Coordinates of C-alpha atoms in Angstrom, one line a residue:
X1 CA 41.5 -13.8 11.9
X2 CA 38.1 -11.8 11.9
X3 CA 38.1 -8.3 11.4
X4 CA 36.1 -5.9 14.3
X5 CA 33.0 -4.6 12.9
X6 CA 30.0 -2.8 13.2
X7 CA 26.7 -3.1 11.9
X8 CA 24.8 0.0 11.2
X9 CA 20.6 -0.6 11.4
X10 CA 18.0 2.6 10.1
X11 CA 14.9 2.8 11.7
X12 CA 13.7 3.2 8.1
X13 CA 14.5 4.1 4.8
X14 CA 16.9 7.0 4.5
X15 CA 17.5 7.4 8.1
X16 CA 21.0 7.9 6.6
X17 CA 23.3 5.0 7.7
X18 CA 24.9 4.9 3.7
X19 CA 26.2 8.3 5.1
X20 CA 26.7 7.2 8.6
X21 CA 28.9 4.8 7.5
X22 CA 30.5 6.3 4.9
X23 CA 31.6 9.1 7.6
X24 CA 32.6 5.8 9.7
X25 CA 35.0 4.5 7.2
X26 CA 36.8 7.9 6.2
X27 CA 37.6 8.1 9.8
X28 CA 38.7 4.2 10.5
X29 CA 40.2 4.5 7.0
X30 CA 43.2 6.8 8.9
X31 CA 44.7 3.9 11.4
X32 CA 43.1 0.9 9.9
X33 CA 42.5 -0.9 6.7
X34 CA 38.5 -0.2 6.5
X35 CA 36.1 -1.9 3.9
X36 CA 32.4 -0.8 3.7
X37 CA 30.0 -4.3 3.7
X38 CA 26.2 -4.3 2.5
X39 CA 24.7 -7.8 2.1
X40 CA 22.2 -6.9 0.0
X41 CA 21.3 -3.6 -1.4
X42 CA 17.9 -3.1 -3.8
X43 CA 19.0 0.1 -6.1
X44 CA 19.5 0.8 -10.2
X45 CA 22.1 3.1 -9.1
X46 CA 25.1 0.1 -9.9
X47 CA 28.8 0.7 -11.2
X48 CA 30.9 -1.6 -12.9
X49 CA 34.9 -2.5 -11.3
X50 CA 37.7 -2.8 -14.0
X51 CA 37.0 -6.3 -13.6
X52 CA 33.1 -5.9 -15.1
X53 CA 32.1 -6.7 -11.6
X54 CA 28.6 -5.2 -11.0
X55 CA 27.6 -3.6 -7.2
X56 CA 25.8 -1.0 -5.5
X57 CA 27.0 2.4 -5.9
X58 CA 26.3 2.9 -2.3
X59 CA 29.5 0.7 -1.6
X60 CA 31.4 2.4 -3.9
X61 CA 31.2 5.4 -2.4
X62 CA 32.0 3.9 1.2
X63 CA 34.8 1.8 -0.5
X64 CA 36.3 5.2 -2.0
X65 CA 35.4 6.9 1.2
X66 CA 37.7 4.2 2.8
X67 CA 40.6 4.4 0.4
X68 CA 39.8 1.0 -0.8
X69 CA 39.1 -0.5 -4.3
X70 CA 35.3 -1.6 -4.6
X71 CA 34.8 -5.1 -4.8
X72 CA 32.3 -7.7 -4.9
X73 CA 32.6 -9.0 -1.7
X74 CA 31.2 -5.7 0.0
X75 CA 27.7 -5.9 -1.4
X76 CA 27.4 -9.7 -3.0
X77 CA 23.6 -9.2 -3.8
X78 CA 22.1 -6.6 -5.7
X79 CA 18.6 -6.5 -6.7
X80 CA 17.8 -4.7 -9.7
X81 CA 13.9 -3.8 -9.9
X82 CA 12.6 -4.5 -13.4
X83 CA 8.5 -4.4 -12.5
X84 CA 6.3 -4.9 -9.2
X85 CA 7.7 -7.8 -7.3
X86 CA 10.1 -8.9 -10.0
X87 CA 14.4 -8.2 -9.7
X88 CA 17.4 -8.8 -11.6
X89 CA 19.2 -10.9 -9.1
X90 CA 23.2 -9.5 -9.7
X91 CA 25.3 -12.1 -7.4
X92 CA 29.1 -11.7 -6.9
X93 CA 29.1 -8.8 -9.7
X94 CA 27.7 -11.1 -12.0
X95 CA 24.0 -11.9 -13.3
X96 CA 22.4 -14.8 -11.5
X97 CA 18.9 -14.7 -11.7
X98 CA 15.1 -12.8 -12.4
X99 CA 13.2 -13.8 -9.7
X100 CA 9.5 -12.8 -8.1
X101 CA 9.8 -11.4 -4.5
X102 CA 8.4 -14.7 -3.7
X103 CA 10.8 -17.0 -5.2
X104 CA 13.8 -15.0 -4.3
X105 CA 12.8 -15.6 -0.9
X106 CA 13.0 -19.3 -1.4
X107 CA 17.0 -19.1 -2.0
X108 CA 17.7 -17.2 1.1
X109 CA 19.6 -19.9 2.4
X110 CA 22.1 -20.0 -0.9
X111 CA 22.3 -16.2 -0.5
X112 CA 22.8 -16.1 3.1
X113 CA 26.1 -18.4 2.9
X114 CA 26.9 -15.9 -0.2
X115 CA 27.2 -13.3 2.0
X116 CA 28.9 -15.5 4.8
X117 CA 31.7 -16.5 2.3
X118 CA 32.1 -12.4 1.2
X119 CA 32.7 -11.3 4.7
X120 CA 35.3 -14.3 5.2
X121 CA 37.3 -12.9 2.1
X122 CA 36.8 -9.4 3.4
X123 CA 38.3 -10.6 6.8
X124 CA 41.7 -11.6 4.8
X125 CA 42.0 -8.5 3.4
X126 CA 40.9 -5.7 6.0
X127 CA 41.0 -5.2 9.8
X128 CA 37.8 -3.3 10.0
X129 CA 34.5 -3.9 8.4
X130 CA 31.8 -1.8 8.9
X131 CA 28.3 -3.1 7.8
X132 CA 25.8 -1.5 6.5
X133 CA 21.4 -2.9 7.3
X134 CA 19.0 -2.1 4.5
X135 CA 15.3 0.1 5.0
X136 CA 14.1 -0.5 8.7
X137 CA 15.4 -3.3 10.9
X138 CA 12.4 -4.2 12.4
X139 CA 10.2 -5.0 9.7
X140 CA 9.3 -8.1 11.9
X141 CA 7.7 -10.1 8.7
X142 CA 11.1 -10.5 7.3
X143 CA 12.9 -12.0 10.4
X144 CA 13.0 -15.7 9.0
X145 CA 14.4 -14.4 5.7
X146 CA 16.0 -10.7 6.1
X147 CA 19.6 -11.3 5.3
X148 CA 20.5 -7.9 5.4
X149 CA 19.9 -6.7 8.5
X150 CA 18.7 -9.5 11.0
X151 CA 21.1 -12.5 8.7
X152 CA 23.6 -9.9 8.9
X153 CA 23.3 -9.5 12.5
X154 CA 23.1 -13.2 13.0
X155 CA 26.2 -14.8 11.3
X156 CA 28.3 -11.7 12.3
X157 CA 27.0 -11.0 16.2
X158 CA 28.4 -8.2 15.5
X159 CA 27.9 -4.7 17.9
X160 CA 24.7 -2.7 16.2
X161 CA 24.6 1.1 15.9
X162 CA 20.6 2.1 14.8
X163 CA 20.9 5.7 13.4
X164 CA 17.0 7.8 13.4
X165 CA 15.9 10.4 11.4
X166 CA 14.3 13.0 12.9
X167 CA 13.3 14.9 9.7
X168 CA 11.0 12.5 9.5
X169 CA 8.9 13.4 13.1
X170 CA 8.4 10.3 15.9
X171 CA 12.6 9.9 16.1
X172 CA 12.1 8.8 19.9
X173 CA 9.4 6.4 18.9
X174 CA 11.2 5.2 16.1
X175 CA 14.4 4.5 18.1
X176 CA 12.6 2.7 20.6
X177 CA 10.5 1.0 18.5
X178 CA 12.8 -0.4 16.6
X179 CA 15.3 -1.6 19.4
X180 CA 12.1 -3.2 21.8
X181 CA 10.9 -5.0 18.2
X182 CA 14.0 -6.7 17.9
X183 CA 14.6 -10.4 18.3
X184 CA 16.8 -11.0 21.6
X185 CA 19.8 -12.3 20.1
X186 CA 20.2 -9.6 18.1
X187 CA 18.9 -6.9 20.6
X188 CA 21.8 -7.6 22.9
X189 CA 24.2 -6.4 20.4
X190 CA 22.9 -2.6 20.4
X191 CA 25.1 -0.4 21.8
X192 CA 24.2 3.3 20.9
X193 CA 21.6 5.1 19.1
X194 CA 22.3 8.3 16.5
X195 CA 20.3 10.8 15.5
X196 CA 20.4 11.9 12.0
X197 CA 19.6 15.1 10.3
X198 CA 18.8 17.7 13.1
X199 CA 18.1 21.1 12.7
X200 CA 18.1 23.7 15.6
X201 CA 19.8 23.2 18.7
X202 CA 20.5 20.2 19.9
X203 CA 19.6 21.1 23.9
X204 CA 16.0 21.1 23.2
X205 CA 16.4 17.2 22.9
X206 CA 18.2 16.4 26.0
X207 CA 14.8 15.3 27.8
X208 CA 14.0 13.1 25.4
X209 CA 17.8 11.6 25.2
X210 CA 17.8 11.2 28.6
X211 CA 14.5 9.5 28.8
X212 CA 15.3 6.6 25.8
X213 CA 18.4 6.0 27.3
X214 CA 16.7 5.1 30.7
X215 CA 14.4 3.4 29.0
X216 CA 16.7 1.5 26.6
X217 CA 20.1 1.3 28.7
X218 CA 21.4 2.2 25.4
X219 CA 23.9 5.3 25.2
X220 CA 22.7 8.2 22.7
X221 CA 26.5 8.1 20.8
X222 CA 25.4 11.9 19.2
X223 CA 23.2 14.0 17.2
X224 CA 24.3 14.8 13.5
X225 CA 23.3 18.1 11.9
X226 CA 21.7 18.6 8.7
X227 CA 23.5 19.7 6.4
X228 CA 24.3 19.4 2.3
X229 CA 26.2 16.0 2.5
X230 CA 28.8 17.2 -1.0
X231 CA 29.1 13.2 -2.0
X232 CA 26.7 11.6 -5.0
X233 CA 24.1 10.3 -3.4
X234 CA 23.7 6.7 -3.1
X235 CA 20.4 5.2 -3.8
X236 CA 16.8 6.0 -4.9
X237 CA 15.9 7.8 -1.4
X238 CA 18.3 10.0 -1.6
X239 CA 17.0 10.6 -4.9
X240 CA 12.9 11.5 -3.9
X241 CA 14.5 14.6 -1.9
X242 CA 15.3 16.0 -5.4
X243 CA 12.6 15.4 -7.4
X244 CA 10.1 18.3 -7.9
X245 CA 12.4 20.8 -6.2
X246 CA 15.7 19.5 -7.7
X247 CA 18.6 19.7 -6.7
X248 CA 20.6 21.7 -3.4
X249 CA 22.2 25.0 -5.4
X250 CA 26.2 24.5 -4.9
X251 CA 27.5 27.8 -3.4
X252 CA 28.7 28.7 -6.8
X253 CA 25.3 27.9 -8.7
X254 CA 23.7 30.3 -5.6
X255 CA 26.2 33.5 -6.8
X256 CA 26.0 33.1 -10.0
X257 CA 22.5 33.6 -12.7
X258 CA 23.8 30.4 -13.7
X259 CA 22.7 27.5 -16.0
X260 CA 19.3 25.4 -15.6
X261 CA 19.2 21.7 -16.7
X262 CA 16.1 19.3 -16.9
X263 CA 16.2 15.6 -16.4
X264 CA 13.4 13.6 -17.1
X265 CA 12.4 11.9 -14.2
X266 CA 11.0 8.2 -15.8
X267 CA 9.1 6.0 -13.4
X268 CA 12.0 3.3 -13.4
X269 CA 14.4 6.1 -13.5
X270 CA 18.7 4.5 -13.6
X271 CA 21.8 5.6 -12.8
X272 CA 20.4 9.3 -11.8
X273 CA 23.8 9.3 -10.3
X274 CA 25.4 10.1 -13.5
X275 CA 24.1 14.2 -13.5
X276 CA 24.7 14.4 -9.7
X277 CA 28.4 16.0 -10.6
X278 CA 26.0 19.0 -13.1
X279 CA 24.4 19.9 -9.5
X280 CA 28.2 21.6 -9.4
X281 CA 28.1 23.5 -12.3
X282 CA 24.0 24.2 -12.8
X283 CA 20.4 23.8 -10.9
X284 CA 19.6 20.1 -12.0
X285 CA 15.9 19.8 -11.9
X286 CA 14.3 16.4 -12.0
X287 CA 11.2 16.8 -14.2
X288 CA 8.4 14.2 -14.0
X289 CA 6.7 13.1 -16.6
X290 CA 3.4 14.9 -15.8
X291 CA 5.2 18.2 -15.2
X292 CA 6.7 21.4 -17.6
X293 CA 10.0 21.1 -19.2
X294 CA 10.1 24.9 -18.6
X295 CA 12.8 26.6 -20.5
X296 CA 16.1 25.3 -19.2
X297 CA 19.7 25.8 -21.2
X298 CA 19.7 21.4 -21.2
X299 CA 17.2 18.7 -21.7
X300 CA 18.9 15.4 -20.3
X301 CA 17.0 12.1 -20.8
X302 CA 18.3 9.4 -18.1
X303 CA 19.1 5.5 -18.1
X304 CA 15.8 3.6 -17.5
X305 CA 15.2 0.0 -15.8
X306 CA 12.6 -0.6 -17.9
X307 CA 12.4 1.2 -21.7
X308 CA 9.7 0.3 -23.2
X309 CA 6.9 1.0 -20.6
X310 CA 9.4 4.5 -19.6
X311 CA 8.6 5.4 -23.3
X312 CA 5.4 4.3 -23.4
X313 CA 4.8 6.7 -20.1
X314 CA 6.5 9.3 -21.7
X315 CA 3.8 8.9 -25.0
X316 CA 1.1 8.8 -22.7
X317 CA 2.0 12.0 -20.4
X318 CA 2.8 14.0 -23.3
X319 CA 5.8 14.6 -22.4
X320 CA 7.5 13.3 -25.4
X321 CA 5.5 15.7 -27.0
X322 CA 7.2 18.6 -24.7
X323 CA 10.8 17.1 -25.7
X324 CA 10.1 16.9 -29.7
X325 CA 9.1 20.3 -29.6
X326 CA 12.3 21.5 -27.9
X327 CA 14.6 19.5 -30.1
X328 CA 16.3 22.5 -32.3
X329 CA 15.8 24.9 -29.5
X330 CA 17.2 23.1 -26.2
X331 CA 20.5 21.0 -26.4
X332 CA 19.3 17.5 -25.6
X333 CA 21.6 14.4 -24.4
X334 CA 20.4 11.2 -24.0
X335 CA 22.3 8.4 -21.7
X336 CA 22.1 4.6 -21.2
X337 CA 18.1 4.1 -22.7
X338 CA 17.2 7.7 -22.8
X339 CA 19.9 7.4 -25.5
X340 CA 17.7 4.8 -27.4
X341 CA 14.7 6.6 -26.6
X342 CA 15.9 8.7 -28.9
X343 CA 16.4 6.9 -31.7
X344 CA 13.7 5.9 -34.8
X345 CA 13.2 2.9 -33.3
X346 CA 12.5 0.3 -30.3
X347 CA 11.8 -3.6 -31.1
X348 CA 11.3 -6.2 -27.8
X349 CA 11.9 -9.4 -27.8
X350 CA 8.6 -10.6 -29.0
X351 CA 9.5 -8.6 -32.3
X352 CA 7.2 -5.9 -32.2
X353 CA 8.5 -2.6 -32.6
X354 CA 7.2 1.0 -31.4
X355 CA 8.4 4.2 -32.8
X356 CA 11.2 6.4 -30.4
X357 CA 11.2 10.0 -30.5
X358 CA 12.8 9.8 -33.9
X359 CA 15.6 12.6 -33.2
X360 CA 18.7 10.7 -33.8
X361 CA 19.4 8.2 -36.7
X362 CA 19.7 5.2 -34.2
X363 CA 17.7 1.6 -33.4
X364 CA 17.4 -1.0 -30.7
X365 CA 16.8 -4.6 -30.4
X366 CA 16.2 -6.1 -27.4
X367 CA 16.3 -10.0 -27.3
X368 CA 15.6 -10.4 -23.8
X369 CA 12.8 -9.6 -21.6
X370 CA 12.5 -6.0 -20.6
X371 CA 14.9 -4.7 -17.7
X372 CA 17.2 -7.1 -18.6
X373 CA 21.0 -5.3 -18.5
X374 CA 23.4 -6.8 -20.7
X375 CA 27.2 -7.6 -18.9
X376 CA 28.3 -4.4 -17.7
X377 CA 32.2 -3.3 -18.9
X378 CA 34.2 -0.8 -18.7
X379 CA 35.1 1.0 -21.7
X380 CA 37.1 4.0 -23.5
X381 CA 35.7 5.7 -26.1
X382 CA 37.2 8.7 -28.4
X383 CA 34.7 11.5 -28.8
X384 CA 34.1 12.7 -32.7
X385 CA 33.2 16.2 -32.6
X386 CA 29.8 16.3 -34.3
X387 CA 28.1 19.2 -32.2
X388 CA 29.3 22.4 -31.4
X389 CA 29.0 20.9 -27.7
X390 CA 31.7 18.7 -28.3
X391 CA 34.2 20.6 -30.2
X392 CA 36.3 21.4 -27.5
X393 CA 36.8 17.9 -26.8
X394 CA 37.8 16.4 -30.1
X395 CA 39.6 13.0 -30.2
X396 CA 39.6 13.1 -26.2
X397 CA 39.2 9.6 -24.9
X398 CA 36.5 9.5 -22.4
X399 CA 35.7 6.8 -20.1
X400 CA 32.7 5.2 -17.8
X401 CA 30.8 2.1 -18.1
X402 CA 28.0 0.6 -20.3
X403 CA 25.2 -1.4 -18.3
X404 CA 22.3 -0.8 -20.8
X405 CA 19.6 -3.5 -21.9
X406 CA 19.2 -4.3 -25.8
X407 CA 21.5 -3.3 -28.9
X408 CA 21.5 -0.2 -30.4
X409 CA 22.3 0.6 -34.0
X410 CA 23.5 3.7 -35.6
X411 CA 25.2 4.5 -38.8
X412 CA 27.4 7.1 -37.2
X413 CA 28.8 6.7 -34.1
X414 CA 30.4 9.4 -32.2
X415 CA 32.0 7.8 -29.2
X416 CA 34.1 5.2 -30.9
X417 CA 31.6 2.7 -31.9
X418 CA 29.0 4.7 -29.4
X419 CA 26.2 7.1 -29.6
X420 CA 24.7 9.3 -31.8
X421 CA 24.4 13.0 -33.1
X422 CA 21.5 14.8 -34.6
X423 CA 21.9 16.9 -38.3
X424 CA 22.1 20.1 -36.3
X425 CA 24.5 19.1 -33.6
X426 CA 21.8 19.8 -30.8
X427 CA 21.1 16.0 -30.1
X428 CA 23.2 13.6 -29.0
X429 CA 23.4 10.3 -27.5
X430 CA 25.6 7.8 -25.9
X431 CA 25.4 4.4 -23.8
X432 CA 28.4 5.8 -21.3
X433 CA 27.3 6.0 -17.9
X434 CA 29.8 8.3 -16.2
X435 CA 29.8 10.4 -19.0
X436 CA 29.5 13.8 -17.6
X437 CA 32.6 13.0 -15.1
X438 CA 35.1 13.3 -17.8
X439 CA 35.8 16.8 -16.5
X440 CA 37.1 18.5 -20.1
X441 CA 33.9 17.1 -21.5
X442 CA 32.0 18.8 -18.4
X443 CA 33.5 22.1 -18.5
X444 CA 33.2 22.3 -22.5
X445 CA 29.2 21.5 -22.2
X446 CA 28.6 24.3 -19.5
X447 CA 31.1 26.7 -21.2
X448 CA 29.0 26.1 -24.3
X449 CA 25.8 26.6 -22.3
X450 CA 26.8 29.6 -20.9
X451 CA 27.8 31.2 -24.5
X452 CA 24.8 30.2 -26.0
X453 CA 23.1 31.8 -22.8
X454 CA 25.2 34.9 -23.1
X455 CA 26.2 34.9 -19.3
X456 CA 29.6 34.5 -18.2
X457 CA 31.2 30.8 -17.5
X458 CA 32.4 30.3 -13.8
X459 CA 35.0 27.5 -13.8
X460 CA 34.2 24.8 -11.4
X461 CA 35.1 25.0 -8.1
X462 CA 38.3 22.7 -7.1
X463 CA 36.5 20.4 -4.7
X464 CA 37.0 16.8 -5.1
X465 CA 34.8 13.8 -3.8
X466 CA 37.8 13.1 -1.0
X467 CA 37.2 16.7 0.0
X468 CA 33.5 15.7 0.6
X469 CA 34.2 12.2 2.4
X470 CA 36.8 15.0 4.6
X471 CA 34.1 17.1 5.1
X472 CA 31.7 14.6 6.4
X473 CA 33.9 12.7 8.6
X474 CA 34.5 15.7 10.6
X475 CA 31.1 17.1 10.8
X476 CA 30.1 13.1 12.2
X477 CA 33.3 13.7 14.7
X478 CA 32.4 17.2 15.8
X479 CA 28.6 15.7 16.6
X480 CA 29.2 12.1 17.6
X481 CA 31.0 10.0 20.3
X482 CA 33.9 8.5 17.8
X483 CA 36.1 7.3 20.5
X484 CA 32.7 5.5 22.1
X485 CA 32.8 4.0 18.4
X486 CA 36.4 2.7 19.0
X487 CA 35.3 0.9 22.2
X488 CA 32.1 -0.7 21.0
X489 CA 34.2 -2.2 18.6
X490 CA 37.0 -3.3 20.6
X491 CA 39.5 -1.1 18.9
X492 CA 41.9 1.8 20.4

């Protein structure tokens, strides 16, 4: 028996459907058995299932916000981008293939009954599925081979929510756009329109509301507020409103003189998702390479799809410049390749090496081509307390996932058979993504920070990630038509 679902279409990228349907899920979550469903998602933002299963960690966030385990089946192709025009293929959780834009394109077939066969196995286990499109739906090029949106559409005929954003200007033209662009068989399926991210009041836009539905026949379902969304964020949109102005201050961080931390902001930038759960505790700042470092209390250097040319940007810019010559004064962690950035240093698989940034005792090898991830896993490892940052926290297991490309050396781990530390305690690395969410870890690195500061530690405020999924679902039911929702679907 099929499960009722929906299928939530953008008018572009980061109109907000990840939230959309997150908020969709939380809510279904209460009377129905609710899974989260992205064909195919393009992101480096990925998180690894107990069973080493790779997928987006936009669907992990809607699986969690549904109260269900993250599994394959809800995003079965992830494209990882390694260069221009050029992907890790990740299939089923598991590597498949590096393919061109234009050769990835010639297996749409094979990926299209991949997806067909995840949303049968999805219908055994759930009673609702709600489905998630990818950038714009009408980007009318793609039709013959856009399995995420109009495949999607196709194999499930499912009903179609598109969801605007007006913070982007032309939301009216956008909507309608979007729906009069659209093939027939799939336009038939629309049955409402949202509006995302509105600020003001929402009576100055009931000419215009009025006037697309007239126009469209297609019921405005509601208008959803602006407003700071307290779950990670889920792919590499969400992560441009950061950069340069950084992150949204917590409450807390507002009161308080607080901490400052920097994160190096590489072109292929990975996993920024790991320091999201700082933007608690600090302001996170996302530094490009061309910018100041500043003065902050913590220098962070992130994963990267692609090492060697990140480092090689980073010579180039001078910014590695800027991060030798606060090595000694500024705490500095490293994570996934920012870790081996760090080391002495880097050799690629044709053998020829380039020098890191020399501040830990560490090298890495990589034997495939570059942006290549190894098999992510799981793992456990037991902290040694080489800094002053980690004392606290000595013999604590922590735990998180490795995903990193090449194989890095060190003569003294510190994280089990992980990571690094510098002489003076100040530098330290590790291939954990998830690191900073082992909260004693967390609260020992700011309570350290704030010593060293000489300001007073504030203990982090007692709000979990279900709190925020709460949160959202009812601001979506305060703003939007949810019992409409239950109707389009065929559900009471």
């Amino acid at each position: 028996m099929k499960a009722n679902r929906l299928l939530v279409f953008g008018t572009s990228s980061d109109a907000g459907k990840s939230s959309i349907v997150t908020a969709i899920c939380k809510i279904m979550s209460k009377e129905y058995k609710t899974a989260p469903f992205k064909a195919q998602n393009m992101s480096l933002n990925s998180w690894v299932n107990p069973e080493g299963k790779e997928i987006s960690y936009a669907q992990v966030i809607q699986a969690w916000a549904a109260g269900a385990d993250p599994i394959p089946e809800m995003n079965p192709v992830v494209l990882k981008p390694k260069g221009d025009s050029f992907c890790q293929v990740v299939v089923m959780g598991e590597h498949y293939a590096d393919r061109s834009a234009g050769n990835y394109y010639e297996s749409i077939d094979k990926m299209t009954e991949i997806l067909s066969r995840a949303l049968s196995k999805l219908d055994e286990k759930f009673d609702v599925i709600i489905m998630e499109g990818a950038g714009g739906a009408a980007e009318i090029n793609l039709y013959d081979r856009d399995i995420v949106n109009i495949g999607t559409a196709r194999v499930t005929d499912a009903p179609i929510v598109i969801v605007g954003d007006i913070e982007r200007g032309g939301v009216f033209a956008s909507l309608y756009g979007t729906y009069t662009l659209l093939p027939d068989d799939v336009k038939k399926n629309i049955k409402g329109f949202i509006i995302n991210k509105f600020r003001g009041d929402p009576c100055i836009l009931k000419p215009g509301l009025k006037q697309l539905e007239e126009l469209t026949g297609i019921p405005v379902l509601g208008v959803m507020p602006y407003f700071r969304l307290r779950i990670p964020s889920e792919d590499s949109m969400s992560f441009k409103e950061k950069s340069g102005s950084g992150s949204v201050p917590s409450e807390k961080v507002k009161r308080s003189t607080g901490l400052e931390i920097a994160v190096i902001q590489f072109p292929k930038i990975s996993h920024f998702n790991d320091f999201e759960i700082l933007e608690n505790e600090a302001l996170v700042r996302y530094v490009g390479i061309y910018d100041k470092i500043g003065a902050p209390d913590l220098i962070i250097l992130p994963g990267s799809g692609t090492p060697l040319s990140d480092l090689a940007a980073l010579k180039e810019s001078g910014m590695s410049d800027q991060i030798k010559a606060a090595a000694g004064k500024i705490p500095i962690i490293g994570v996934g390749e920012g870790y081996q950035m760090l080391g002495k240093k880097l050799t690629g698989p044709d053998g020829k090496s380039v020098d890191g940034l020399d501040l830990l005792n560490c090298e890495t090898v990589y034997t495939k081509e570059e942006g290549y991830s190894e098999k992510p896993e799981r793992v456990s490892l037991k902290v040694k307390a080489c800094s002053p940052m980690l004392s606290a926290v000595d013999g604590m297991e922590l735990n998180g996932f490795t995903a990193h490309s090449g194989s890095t050396v060190t003569a003294s781990p510190v994280f089990g058979t992980d990571g690094a530390c510098g002489k003076d305690g100040k530098v330290i690395g590790t291939s954990m993504h998830g690191f900073f969410d082992n909260k004693p870890l967390r609260m020992a690195l700011m309570k350290y920070l704030a010593e060293k500061k000489g300001i007073a530690y504030v203990e982090e405020e007692e709000f979990t990630i279900d709190d925020g999924f709460e949160e959202l679902a009812q601001v979506f039911a305060a703003h939007v038509d949810v019992e409409a929702i239950y109707k389009i679907m065929g559900l009471k």
